Short mmCIF file of C-alpha atoms in Angstrom, two decimals:
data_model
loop_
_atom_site.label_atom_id
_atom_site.label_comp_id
_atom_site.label_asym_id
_atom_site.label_seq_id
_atom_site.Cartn_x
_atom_site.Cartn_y
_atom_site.Cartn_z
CA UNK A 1 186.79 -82.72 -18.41
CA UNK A 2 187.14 -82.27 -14.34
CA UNK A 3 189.91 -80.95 -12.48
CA UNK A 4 192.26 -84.12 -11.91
CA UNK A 5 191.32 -84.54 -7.75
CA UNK A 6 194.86 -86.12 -6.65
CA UNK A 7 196.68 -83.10 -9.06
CA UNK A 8 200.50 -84.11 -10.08
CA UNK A 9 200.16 -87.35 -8.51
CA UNK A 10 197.96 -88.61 -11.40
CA UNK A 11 200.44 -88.32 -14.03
CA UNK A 12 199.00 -85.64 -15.81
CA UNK A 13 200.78 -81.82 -15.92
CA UNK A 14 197.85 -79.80 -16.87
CA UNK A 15 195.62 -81.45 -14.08
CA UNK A 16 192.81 -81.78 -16.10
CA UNK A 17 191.81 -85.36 -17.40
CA UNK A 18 188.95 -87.29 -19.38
CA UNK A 19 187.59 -90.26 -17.43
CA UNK A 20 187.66 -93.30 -19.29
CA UNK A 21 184.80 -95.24 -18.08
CA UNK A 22 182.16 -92.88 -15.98
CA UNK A 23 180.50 -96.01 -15.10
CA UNK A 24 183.21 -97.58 -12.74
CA UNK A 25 185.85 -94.64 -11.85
CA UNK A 26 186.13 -93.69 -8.85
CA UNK A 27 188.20 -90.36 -7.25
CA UNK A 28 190.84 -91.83 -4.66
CA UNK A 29 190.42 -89.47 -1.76
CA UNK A 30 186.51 -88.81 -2.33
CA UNK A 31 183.36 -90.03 -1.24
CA UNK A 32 182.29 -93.26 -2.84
CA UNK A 33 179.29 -95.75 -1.76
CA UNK A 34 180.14 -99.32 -1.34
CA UNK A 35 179.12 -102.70 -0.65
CA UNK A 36 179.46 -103.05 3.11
CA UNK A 37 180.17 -106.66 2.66
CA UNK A 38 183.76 -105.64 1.15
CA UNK A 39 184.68 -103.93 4.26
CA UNK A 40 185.83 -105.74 7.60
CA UNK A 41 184.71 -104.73 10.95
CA UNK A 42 188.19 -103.84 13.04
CA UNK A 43 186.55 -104.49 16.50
CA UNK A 44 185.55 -107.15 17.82
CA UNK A 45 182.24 -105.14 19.03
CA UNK A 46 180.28 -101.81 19.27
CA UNK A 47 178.22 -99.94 21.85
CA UNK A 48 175.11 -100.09 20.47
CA UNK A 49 174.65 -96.26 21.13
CA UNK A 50 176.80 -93.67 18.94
CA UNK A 51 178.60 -90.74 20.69
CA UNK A 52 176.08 -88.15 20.55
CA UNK A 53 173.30 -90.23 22.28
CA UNK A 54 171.27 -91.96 19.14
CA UNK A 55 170.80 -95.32 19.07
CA UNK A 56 172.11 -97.97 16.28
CA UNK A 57 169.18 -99.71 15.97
CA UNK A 58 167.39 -96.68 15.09
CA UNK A 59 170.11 -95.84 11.96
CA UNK A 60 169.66 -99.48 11.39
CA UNK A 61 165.70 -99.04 10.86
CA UNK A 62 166.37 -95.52 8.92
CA UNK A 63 168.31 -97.04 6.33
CA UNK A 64 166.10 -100.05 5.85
CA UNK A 65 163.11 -98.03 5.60
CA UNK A 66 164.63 -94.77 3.45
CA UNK A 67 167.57 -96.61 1.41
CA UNK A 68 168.60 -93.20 0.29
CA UNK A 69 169.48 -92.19 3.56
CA UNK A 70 172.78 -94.16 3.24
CA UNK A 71 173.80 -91.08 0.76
CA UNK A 72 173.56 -88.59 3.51
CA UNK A 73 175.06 -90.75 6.58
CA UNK A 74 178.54 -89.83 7.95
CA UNK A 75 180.85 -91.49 5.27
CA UNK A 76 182.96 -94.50 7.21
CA UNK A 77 186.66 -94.33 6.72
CA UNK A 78 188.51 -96.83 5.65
CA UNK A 79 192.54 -98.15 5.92
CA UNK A 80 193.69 -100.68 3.36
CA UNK A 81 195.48 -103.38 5.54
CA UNK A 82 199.18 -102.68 4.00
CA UNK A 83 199.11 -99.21 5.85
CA UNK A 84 198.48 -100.64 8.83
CA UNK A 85 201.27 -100.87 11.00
CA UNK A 86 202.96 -104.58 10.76
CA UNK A 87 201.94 -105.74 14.16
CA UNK A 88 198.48 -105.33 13.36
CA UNK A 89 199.03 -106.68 9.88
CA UNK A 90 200.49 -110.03 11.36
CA UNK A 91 197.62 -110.17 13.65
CA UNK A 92 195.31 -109.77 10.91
CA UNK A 93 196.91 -112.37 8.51
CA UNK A 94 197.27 -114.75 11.18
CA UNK A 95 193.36 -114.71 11.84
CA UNK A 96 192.99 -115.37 8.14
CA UNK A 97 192.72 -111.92 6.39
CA UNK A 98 193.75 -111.58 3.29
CA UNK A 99 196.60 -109.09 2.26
CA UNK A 100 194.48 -106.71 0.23
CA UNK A 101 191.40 -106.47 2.66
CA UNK A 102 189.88 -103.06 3.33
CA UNK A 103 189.08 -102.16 7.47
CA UNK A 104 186.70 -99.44 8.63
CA UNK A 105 187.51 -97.00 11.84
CA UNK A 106 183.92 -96.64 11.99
CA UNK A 107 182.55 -99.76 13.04
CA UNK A 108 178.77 -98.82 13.88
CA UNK A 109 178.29 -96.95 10.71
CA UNK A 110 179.53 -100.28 8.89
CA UNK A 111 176.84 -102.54 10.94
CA UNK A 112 173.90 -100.35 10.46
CA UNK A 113 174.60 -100.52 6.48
CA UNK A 114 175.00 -104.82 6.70
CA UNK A 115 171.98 -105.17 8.98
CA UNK A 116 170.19 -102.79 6.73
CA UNK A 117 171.42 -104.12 3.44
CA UNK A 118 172.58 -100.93 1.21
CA UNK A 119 175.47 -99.51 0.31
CA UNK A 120 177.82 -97.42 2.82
CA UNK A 121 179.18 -93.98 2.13
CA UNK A 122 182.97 -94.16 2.40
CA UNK A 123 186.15 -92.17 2.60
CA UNK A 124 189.68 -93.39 3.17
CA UNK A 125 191.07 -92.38 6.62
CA UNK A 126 193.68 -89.56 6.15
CA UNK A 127 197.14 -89.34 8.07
CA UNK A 128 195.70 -87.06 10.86
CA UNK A 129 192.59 -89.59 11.10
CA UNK A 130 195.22 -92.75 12.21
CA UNK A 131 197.41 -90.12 14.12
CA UNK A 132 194.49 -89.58 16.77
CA UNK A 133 193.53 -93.12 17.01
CA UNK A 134 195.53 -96.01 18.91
CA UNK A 135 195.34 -98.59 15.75
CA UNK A 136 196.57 -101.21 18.62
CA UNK A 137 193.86 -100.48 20.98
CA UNK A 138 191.26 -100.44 17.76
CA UNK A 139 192.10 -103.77 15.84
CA UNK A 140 190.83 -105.43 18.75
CA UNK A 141 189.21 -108.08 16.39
CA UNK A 142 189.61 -111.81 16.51
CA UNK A 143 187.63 -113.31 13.18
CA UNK A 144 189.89 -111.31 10.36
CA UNK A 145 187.08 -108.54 10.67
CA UNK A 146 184.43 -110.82 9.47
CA UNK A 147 181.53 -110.13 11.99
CA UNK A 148 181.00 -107.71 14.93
CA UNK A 149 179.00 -108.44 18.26
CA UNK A 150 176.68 -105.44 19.72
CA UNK A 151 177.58 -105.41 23.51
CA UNK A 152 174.40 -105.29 26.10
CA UNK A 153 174.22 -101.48 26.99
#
């Protein structure tokens, strides 16, 4: 028995719930590792240094050469394309994406895990996560998400 992690909104009063298959179920707002080929890049490309300085390449080499890193990597969030705003949605459907198709904010983290070939630590993006981002400026991909290009730094 856990304590149900989405409370009244998973139909159960006493917020407590069996899972009925530990194998595949997954908690809706947590942390869950998953295929990177799943998820679609929303840019059309990346700096090929993060933020605070560190390279991609080197995450790249990291995961390839300590798998188990991936665990312990900033998760990547992710927006499911029908809570995207419908300008961006048309854009997206008109490149060829598909209605259900899953996007990442965090395009770098989502490379590294493809180039590296293991699974990427995920989290879906919360309001406050799309109120601080301009989704217009971000969906700047042209390929439905499909592939990224590293820009020359």
């Amino acid at each position: 028995i856990s304590k149900d992690p989405i409370e009244l909104a998973g139909n159960n009063p006493t917020l407590y719930s069996y899972v009925k298959d530990t194998n595949t179920w997954v908690a809706p707002f947590g942390l869950t590792m998953k295929n990177p080929f799943e998820i679609f890049f929303s840019q059309d490309s990346i700096s090929p240094v993060f933020d605070d300085g560190s390279k991609l390449n080197n995450l790249v080499g990291r995961l390839r050469n300590t798998p188990s890193y991936a665990e312990s990597v900033e998760p990547i969030r992710l927006i499911r394309m029908r809570d995207l705003p419908e300008n961006i949605q048309r854009k997206l459907l008109a490149q060829g994406s598909y209605a259900d198709a899953v996007f990442t904010l965090d395009n770098r983290r989502l490379y590294a895990a493809r180039e590296a070939g293991v699974r990427v630590n995920t989290i879906w993006a919360t309001p406050e996560d799309l109120s601080r981002i301009n989704l217009d400026g971000r969906f700047s991909t042209d390929n439905s998400g499909n592939s990224i290009r590293v820009r020359c730094h």
